[in-house]
Short mmCIF file of C-alpha atoms in Angstrom, two decimals:
data_model
loop_
_atom_site.label_atom_id
_atom_site.label_comp_id
_atom_site.label_asym_id
_atom_site.label_seq_id
_atom_site.Cartn_x
_atom_site.Cartn_y
_atom_site.Cartn_z
CA MET A 8 -0.12 -0.11 -0.04
CA ILE A 9 2.66 2.46 0.85
CA LYS A 10 4.56 1.58 -2.37
CA GLN A 11 1.58 2.39 -4.26
CA ILE A 12 1.01 5.67 -2.73
CA VAL A 13 4.90 6.50 -3.17
CA SER A 14 4.51 5.41 -6.80
CA ILE A 15 1.49 7.91 -7.43
CA LEU A 16 3.27 10.70 -5.55
CA ALA A 17 6.52 10.30 -7.64
CA GLY A 18 4.44 10.01 -10.82
CA LEU A 19 2.80 13.09 -10.16
CA SER A 20 5.64 14.99 -9.22
CA VAL A 21 7.54 14.11 -12.24
CA THR A 22 4.26 15.19 -14.22
CA ILE A 23 4.37 18.51 -12.51
CA ALA A 24 8.08 19.15 -12.59
CA LEU A 25 8.18 18.12 -16.39
CA ILE A 26 5.05 20.57 -17.13
CA LEU A 27 6.70 23.08 -15.37
CA LEU A 28 10.17 22.94 -17.45
CA LEU A 29 8.78 22.56 -20.55
CA GLU A 30 6.48 25.66 -20.17
CA LYS A 31 9.63 27.50 -19.75
CA LEU A 32 10.49 26.58 -23.27
CA ILE A 33 7.65 28.18 -24.97
CA PRO A 34 8.69 31.68 -24.78
CA LEU A 35 12.12 30.83 -26.17
CA VAL A 36 10.62 29.27 -29.16
CA TYR A 37 7.72 31.88 -29.49
CA PRO A 38 8.60 35.16 -27.88
CA ALA A 39 6.25 37.86 -26.75
CA PRO A 40 5.87 40.95 -29.01
CA MET A 41 8.27 43.98 -27.96
CA GLY A 42 7.67 45.74 -25.26
CA MET A 43 5.17 43.37 -23.53
CA ASP A 44 6.44 41.87 -20.26
CA LEU A 45 4.91 38.52 -19.56
CA THR A 46 6.31 38.47 -15.92
CA LYS A 47 3.67 41.08 -14.84
CA ALA A 48 -0.14 40.25 -14.51
CA ASP A 49 -1.24 42.35 -17.28
CA ASN A 50 -4.78 40.62 -18.43
CA GLU A 51 -5.36 43.14 -21.17
CA ALA A 52 -2.19 42.62 -22.91
CA LEU A 53 -2.49 38.70 -22.67
CA GLU A 54 -6.07 39.02 -24.00
CA LEU A 55 -5.03 40.70 -26.80
CA PHE A 56 -1.85 38.49 -27.42
CA ILE A 57 -3.34 35.07 -27.05
CA PRO A 58 -5.71 35.15 -30.06
CA PHE A 59 -2.70 35.76 -32.40
CA LEU A 60 -0.51 33.14 -30.90
CA PRO A 61 0.62 30.68 -33.78
CA THR A 62 -0.80 27.28 -33.78
CA GLY A 63 2.46 25.76 -33.12
CA ALA A 64 2.71 27.58 -29.74
CA LEU A 65 -0.75 25.83 -28.97
CA ILE A 66 0.60 22.45 -30.00
CA PHE A 67 3.63 22.87 -28.40
CA VAL A 68 1.64 23.35 -25.09
CA LEU A 69 -0.27 20.19 -26.05
CA PHE A 70 2.77 18.12 -26.62
CA ASN A 71 4.37 19.34 -23.26
CA PHE A 72 1.24 17.93 -21.47
CA ALA A 73 1.16 14.67 -23.40
CA ILE A 74 4.91 14.20 -22.68
CA ALA A 75 4.74 15.10 -19.00
CA SER A 76 1.65 12.80 -18.34
CA PHE A 77 3.32 9.58 -20.23
CA SER A 78 6.45 10.28 -18.04
CA GLY A 79 4.71 10.30 -14.76
CA GLY A 80 2.66 7.56 -15.87
CA MET A 81 5.72 5.41 -16.55
CA VAL A 82 7.28 6.53 -13.34
CA THR A 83 4.26 5.19 -11.64
CA PHE A 84 4.28 2.06 -13.30
CA LEU A 85 7.86 1.22 -13.02
CA ILE A 86 7.68 1.42 -9.51
CA THR A 87 4.88 -0.69 -8.87
CA LYS A 88 4.46 -2.79 -12.21
CA GLU A 89 0.56 -2.48 -11.82
CA MET A 90 -1.63 -0.69 -14.30
CA LEU A 91 -4.23 1.07 -12.02
CA ASN A 92 -1.66 3.28 -10.53
CA PRO A 93 -1.00 5.18 -13.42
CA ILE A 94 -4.54 5.72 -14.08
CA ILE A 95 -5.04 6.95 -10.47
CA ALA A 96 -1.94 9.39 -11.02
CA GLY A 97 -3.62 10.51 -14.39
CA SER A 98 -7.07 10.99 -13.01
CA ILE A 99 -5.56 13.06 -9.83
CA MET A 100 -3.85 15.34 -12.86
CA THR A 101 -6.94 15.76 -14.83
CA VAL A 102 -8.82 16.81 -11.56
#
């Protein structure tokens, strides 16, 4: 039982860490327009910027989540060798 809990927590940790890491790459590939500072919480500027994002940026986000979810599920599975635990970890990430 403890091994299952540890495997789920490890899988969730890997998933979250990869999402955070891969999301840091998006501004390097698709930089914001000149004069726009994404570190500030400027909702109006973001509302104007997001509709003009290239499709590649949105696909990049989709692949980031897919890679992170798969990796977290693999970590969970490799620890316990049971198929239910990656499903549980994925369900928790979905919520």
